[in-house]
Short mmCIF file of C-alpha atoms and ligand atoms in Angstrom, two decimals:
data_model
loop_
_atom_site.label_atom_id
_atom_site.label_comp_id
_atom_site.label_asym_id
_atom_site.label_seq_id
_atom_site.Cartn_x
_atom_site.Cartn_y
_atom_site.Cartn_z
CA UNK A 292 204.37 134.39 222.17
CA UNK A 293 207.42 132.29 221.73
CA UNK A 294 210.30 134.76 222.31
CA UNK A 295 213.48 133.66 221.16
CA UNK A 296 214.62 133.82 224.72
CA UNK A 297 212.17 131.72 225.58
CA UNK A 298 212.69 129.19 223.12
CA UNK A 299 216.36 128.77 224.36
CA UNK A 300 214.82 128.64 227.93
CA UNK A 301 212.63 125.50 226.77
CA UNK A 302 215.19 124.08 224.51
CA UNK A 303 217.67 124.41 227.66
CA UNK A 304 214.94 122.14 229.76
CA UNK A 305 215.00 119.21 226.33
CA UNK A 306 218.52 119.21 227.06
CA UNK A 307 218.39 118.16 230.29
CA UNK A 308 216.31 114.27 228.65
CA UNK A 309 217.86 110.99 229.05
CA UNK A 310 219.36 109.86 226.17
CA UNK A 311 220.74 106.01 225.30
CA UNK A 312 224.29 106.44 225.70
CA UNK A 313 223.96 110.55 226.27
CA UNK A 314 224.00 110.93 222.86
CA UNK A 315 221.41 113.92 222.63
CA UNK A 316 220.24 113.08 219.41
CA UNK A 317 218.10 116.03 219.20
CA UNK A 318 217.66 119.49 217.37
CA UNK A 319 215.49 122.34 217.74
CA UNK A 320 214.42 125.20 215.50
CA UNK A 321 212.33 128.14 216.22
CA UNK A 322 209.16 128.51 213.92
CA UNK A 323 207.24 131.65 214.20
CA UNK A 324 205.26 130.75 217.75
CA UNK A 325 206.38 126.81 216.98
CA UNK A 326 209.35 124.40 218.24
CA UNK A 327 210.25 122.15 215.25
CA UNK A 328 212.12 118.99 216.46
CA UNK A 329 214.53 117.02 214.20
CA UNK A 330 216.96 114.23 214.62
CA UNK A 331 220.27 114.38 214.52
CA UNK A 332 221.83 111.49 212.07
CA UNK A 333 225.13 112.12 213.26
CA UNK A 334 224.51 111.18 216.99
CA UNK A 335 222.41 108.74 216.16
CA UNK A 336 223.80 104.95 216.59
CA UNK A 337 223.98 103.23 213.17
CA UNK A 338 222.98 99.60 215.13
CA UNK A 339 220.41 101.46 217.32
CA UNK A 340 217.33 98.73 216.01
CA UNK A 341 214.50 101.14 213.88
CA UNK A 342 216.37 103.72 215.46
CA UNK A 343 214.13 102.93 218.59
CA UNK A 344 216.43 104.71 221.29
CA UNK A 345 216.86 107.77 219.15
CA UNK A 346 212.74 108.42 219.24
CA UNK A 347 212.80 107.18 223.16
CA UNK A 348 215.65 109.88 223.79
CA UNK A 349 213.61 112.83 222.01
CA UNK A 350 210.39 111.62 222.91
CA UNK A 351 212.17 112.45 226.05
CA UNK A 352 213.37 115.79 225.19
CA UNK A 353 209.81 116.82 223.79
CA UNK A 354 208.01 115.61 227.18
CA UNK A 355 210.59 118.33 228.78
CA UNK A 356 209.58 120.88 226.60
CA UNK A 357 205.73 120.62 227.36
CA UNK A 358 206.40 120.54 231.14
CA UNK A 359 208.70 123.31 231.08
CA UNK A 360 206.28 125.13 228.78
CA UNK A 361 203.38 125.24 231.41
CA UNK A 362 205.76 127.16 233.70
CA UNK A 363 205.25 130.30 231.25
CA UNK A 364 201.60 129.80 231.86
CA UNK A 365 202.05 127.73 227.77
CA UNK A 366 199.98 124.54 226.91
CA UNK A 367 201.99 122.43 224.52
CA UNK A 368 200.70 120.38 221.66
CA UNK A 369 202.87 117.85 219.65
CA UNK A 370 202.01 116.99 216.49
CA UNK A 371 203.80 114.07 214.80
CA UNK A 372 205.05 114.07 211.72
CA UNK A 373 205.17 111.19 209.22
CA UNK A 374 208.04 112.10 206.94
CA UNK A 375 210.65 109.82 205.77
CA UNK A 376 213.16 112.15 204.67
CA UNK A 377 214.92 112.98 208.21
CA UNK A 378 216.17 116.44 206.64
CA UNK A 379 212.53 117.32 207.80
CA UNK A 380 210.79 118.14 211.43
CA UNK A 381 209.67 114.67 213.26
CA UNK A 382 207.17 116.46 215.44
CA UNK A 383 205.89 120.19 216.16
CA UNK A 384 205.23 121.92 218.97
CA UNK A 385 203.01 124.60 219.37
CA UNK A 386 201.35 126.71 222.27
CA UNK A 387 198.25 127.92 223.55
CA UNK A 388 198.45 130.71 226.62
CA UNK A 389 196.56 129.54 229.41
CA UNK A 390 197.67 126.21 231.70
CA UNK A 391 198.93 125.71 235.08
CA UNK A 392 202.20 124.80 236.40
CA UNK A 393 203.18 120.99 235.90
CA UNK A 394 204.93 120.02 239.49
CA UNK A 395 207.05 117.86 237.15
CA UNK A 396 209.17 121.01 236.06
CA UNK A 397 211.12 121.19 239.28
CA UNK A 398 212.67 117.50 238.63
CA UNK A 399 213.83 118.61 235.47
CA UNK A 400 217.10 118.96 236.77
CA UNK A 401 217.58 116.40 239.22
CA UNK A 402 216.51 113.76 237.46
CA UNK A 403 219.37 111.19 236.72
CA UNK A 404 220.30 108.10 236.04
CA UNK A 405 221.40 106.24 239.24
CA UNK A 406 223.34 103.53 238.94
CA UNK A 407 224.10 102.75 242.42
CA UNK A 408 222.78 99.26 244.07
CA UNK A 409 218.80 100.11 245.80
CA UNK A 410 217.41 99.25 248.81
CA UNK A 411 215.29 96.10 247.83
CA UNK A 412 211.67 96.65 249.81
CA UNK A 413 209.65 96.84 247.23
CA UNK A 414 207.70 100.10 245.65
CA UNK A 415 204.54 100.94 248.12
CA UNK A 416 200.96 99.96 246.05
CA UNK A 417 200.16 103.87 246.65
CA UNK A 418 203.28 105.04 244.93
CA UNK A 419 203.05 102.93 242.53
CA UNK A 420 199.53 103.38 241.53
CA UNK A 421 200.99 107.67 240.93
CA UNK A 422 203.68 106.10 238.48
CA UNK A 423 201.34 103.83 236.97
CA UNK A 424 199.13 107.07 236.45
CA UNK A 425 201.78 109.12 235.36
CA UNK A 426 201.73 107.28 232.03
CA UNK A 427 198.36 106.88 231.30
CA UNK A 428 197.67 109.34 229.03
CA UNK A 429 200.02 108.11 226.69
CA UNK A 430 200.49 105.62 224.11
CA UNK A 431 202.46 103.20 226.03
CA UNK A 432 201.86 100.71 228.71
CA UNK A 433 203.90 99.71 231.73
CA UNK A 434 204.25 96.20 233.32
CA UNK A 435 205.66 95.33 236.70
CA UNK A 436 207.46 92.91 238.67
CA UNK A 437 208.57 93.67 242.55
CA UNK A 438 209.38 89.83 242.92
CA UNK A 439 213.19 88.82 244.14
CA UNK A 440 213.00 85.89 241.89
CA UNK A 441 212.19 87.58 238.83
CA UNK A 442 215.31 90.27 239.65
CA UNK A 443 217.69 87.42 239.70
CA UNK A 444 215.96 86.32 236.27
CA UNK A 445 216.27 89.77 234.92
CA UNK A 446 220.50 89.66 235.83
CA UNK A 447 220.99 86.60 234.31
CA UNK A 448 219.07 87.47 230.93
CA UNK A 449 220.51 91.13 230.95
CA UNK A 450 224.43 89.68 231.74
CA UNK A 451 223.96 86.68 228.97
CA UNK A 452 223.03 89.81 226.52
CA UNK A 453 224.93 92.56 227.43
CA UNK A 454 228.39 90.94 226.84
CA UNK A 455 227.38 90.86 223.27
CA UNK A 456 228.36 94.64 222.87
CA UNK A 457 231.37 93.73 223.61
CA UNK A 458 232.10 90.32 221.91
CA UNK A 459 229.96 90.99 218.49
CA UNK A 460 232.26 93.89 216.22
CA UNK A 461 229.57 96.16 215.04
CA UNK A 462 228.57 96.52 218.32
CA UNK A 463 231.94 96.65 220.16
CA UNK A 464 233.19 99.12 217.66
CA UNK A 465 230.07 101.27 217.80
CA UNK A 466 230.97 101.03 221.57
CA UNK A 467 234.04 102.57 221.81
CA UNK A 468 232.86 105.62 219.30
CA UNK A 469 230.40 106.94 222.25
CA UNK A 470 232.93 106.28 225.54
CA UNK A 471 234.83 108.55 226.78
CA UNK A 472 237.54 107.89 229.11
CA UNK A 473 239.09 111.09 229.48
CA UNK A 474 238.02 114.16 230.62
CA UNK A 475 239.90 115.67 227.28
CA UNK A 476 237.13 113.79 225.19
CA UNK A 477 234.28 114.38 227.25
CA UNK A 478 235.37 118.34 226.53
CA UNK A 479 235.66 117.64 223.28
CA UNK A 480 232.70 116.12 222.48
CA UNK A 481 230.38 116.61 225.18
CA UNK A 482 228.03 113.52 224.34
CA UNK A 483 228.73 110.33 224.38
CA UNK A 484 228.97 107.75 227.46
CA UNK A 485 231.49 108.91 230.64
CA UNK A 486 233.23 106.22 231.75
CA UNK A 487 233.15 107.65 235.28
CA UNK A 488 229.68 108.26 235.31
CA UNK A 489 228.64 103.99 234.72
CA UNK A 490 230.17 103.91 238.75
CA UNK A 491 232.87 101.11 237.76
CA UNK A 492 236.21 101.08 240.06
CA UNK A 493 239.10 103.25 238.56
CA UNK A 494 241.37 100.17 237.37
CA UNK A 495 238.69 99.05 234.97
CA UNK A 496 238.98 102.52 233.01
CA UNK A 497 242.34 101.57 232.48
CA UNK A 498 241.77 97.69 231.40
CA UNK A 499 238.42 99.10 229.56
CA UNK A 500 240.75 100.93 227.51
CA UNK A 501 242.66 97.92 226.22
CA UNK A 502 239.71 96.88 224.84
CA UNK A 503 238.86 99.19 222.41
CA UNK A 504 241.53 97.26 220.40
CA UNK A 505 239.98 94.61 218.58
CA UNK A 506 242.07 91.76 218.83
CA UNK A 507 243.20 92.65 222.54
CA UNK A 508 239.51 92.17 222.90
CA UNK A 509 238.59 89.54 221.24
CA UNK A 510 241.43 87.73 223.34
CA UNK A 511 239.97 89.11 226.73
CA UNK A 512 236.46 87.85 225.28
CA UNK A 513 237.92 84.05 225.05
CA UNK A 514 239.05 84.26 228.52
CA UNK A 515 235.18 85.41 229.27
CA UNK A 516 235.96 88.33 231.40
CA UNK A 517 233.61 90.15 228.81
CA UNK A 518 231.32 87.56 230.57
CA UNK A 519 232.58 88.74 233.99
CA UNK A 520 231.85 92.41 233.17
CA UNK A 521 228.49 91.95 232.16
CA UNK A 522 227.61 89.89 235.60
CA UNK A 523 229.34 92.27 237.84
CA UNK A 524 226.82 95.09 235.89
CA UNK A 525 223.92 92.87 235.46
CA UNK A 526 223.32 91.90 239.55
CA UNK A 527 222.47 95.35 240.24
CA UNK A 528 218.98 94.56 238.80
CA UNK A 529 218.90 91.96 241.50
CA UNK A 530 219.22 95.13 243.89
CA UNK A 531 215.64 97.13 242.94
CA UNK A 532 212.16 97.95 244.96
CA UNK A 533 211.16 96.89 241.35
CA UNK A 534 211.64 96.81 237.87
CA UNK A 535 209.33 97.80 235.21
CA UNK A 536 208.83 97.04 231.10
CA UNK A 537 207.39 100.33 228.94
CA UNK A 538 206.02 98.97 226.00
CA UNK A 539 204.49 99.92 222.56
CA UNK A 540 201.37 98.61 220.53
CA UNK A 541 203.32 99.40 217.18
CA UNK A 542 206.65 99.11 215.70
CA UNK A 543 207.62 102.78 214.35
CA UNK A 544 208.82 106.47 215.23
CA UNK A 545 205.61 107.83 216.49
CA UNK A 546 205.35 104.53 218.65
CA UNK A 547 208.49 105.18 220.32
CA UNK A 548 208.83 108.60 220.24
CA UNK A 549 205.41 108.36 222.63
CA UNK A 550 206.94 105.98 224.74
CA UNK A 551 209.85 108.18 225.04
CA UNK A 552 207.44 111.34 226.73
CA UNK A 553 205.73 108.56 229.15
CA UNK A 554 209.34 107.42 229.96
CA UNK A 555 210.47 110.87 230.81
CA UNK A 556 206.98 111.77 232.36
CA UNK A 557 207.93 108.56 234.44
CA UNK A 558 210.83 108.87 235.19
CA UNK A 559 210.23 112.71 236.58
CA UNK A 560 207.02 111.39 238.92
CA UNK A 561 209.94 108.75 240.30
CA UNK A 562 212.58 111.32 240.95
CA UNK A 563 209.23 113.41 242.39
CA UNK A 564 208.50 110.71 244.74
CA UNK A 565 212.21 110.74 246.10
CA UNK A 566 213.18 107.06 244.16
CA UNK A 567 216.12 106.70 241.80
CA UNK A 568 215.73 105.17 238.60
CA UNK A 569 218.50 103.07 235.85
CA UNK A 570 217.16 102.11 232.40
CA UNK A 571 218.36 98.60 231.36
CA UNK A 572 218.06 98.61 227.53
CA UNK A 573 219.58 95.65 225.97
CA UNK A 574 216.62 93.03 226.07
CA UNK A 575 214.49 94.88 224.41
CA UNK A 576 216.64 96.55 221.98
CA UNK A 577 217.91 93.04 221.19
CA UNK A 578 215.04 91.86 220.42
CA UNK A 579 213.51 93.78 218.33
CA UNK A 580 217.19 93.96 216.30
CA UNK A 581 216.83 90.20 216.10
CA UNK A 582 213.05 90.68 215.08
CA UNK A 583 213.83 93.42 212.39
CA UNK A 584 217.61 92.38 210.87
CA UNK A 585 217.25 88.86 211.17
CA UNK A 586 220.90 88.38 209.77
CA UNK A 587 222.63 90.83 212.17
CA UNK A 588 223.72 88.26 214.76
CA UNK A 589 226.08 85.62 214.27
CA UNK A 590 223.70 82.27 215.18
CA UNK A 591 225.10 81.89 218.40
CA UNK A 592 224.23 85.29 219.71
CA UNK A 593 220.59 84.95 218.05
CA UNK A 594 219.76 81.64 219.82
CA UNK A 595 221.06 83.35 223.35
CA UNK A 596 218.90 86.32 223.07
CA UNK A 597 215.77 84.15 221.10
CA UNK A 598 216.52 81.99 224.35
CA UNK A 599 215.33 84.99 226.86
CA UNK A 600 212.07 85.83 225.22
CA UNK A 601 209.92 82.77 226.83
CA UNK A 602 211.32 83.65 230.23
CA UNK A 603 211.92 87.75 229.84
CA UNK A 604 207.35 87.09 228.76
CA UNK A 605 206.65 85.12 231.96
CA UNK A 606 207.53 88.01 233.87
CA UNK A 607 205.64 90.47 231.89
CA UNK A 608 203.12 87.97 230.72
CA UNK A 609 200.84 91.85 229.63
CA UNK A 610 203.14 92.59 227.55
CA UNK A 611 202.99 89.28 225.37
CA UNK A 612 200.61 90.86 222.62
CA UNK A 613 203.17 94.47 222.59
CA UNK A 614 206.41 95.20 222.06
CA UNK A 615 209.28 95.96 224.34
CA UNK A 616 210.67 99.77 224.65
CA UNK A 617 212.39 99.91 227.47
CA UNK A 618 213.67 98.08 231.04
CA UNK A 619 213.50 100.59 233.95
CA UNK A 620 214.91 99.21 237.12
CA UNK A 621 213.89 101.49 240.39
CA UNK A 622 214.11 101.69 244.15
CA UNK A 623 215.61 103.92 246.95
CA UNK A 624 219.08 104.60 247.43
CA UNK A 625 220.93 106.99 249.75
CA UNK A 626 224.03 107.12 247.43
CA UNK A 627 223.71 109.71 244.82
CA UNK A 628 224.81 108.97 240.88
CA UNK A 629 227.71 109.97 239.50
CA UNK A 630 224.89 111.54 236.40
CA UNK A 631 226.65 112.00 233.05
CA UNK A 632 225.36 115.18 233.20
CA UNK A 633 227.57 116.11 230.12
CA UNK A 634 225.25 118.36 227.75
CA UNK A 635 226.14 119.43 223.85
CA UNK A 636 226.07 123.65 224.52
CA UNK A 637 222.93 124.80 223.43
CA UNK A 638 223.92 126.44 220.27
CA UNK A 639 224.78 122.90 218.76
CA UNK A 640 221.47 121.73 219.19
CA UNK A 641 220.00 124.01 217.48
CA UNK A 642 218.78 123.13 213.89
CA UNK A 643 220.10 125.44 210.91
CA UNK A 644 217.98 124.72 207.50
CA UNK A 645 220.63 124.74 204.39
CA UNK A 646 219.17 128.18 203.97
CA UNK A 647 220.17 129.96 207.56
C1 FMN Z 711 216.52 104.67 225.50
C2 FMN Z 711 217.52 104.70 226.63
C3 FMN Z 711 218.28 103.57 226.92
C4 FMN Z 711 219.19 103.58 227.98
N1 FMN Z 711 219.87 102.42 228.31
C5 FMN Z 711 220.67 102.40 229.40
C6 FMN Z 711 221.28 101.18 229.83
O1 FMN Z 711 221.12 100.12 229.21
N2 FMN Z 711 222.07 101.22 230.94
C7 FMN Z 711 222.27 102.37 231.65
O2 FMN Z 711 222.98 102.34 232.66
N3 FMN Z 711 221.71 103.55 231.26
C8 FMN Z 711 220.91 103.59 230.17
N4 FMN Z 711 220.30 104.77 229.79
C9 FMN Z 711 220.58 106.01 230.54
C10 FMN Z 711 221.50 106.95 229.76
O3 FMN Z 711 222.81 106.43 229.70
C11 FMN Z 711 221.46 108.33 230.43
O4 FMN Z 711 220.17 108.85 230.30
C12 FMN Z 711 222.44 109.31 229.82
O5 FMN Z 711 223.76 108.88 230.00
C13 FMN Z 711 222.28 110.71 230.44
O6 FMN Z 711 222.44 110.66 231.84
P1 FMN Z 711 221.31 111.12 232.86
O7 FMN Z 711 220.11 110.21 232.67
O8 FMN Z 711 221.92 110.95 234.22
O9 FMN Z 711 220.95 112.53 232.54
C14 FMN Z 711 219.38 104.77 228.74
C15 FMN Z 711 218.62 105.91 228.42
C16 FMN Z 711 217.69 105.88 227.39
C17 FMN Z 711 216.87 107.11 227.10
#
């Protein structure tokens, strides 16, 4: 049933998944009539918090693959699995013949991460009622604001985080591993973060470049144009027809792997209803880090991001009793992304036991 030429077909389509920081942390093997999906520890980020973006990114990639299946006429089923060793298969997916065609699988491809200011009348009830569907069969709940005031609430938490990559070392030097300012690197490596494609004026590839130095940083940080960065990135949230929390009932893989298909199953039925869509992830990767590594921030960093939880859970007040996944902010917007549509060729993501 599962051809081999099919399997690179559907493995093409898991490609095409969102990933935090494009770094396609995925692998695929072909298993008689099964897809077996691994990790990949290499492009996974060592500070990434229970590894909770790497199971969002192939929840992602799996969500693709049992769309894309249903266009060959194939039902998918994912099975989890609960292995520690990471050497071994996180999930399975198998087939059935008999399904019809998910509408989804045309979006496949245009889906994208916009990051381009959005028009900011908010998300029609109807339309949002079909992306508040769109997740419901999955093990994940979304929460909504469409309120200005909470936008300009969102900014100011997300730019009093986000400078933190920058200014705390682990983070800044995990930072400049994944960008890529040149189009030499981005050929090189073909994951990773393009500068170009995070829609930032030219001259700030240049000065971004500077900072990958350590103490050049750390001397731009005390001048707190990290600061100014983060503000100039964080007020496009205030520009959004609304923004909207996924969240999970449990802390682990399965969790967020789950939340990663109703992300992607979201994120299709947005590009499907002709809106644009930008993850914000650093509140609620932050706080769970905090949560889980208690001693990973210095104290003044932990008190800034402990000090957005009572306000970031007065906007979602639902999602009090769960735990955050992921910020999505959304609208309409004429101007089309620059996507960092950069993809690892296929061959490289596919998984080789030590035996093949
Ligand atoms: C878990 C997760 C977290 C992300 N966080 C951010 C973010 O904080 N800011 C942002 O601009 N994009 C974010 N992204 C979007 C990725 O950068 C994007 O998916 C990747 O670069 C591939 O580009 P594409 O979505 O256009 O295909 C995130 C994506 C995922 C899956």
């Amino acid at each position: 049933m599962l051809t081999e030429e099919l399997f690179l077909a559907l493995v093409e389509q898991a490609s095409l998944a969102p990933s935090a920081d494009n770094m396609q942390p995925w692998e695929f093997r072909r298993k008689n009539d099964s897809i077996e999906v691994y990790c990949s520890p290499l492009r996974m980020l060592p500070t990434d918090a229970l590894s909770m973006f790497s199971w969002i990114s192939i929840g992602a990639a799996i969500q693709n693959i049992v769309l894309a299946a249903t266009k060959y006429n194939l039902c998918a089923k994912v099975i989890y699995k609960e292995v520690e060793d990471t050497t071994e298969p996180v999930a399975v997916i198998t087939f059935s013949i008999g399904t019809t065609k998910s509408a989804l699988t045309d979006f496949i491809r245009i889906r994208n991460t916009n990051r381009n200011p959005f028009q900011l009348e908010s998300i029609e009830t109807n339309c949002m009622e079909r992306l508040n569907q769109s997740v419901e069969k999955f093990d994940a709940r979304i929460h909504w604001t469409t309120d200005y005031k909470h936008f300009k609430q969102m900014a100011y938490m997300d730019a009093h985080s986000s400078y933190i990559r920058l200014a705390h070392k682990p983070l800044h030097d995990e930072l400049f591993h994944i960008l890529r300012f040149t189009t030499k690197e981005v050929n090189e490596k073909h994951y990773g973060l393009t500068f170009e494609s995070l829609e930032v004026p030219t001259i700030a590839v240049r000065f971004a470049k500077q900072l990958r130095y350590w103490s050049i940083n750390q001397m731009i940080s005390n001048l707190g144009i990290g600061r100014l960065v983060a503000k100039h990135l964080s007020t496009k949230l205030m520009r959004a027809g609304g923004i909207c929390l996924i969240t999970v009932s449990r802390r682990n893989r399965i969790a967020y792997i789950e939340a990663g298909r109703a992300i992607e199953q979201l994120w299709l039925t947005v590009t499907a209803e002709g809106l644009s869509a930008q993850p914000y992830g650093v509140l609620p990767q932050y706080f769970t880090k905090k949560d889980i590594e208690p001693d990973f921030f210095p104290p003044l960093y932990k008190k800034a991001i402990t000090a957005h939880e009572k306000p970031f859970y007065s906007i979602f007040p639902n999602a009090k009793n769960e735990f955050p996944a992921l910020v999505l902010r959304l609208g309409r917007t004429d101007k089309p992304s620059l996507r960092s549509d950069e993809r690892l060729p296929i061959e490289e993501i596919i998984h080789k036991t030590s035996k093949e």
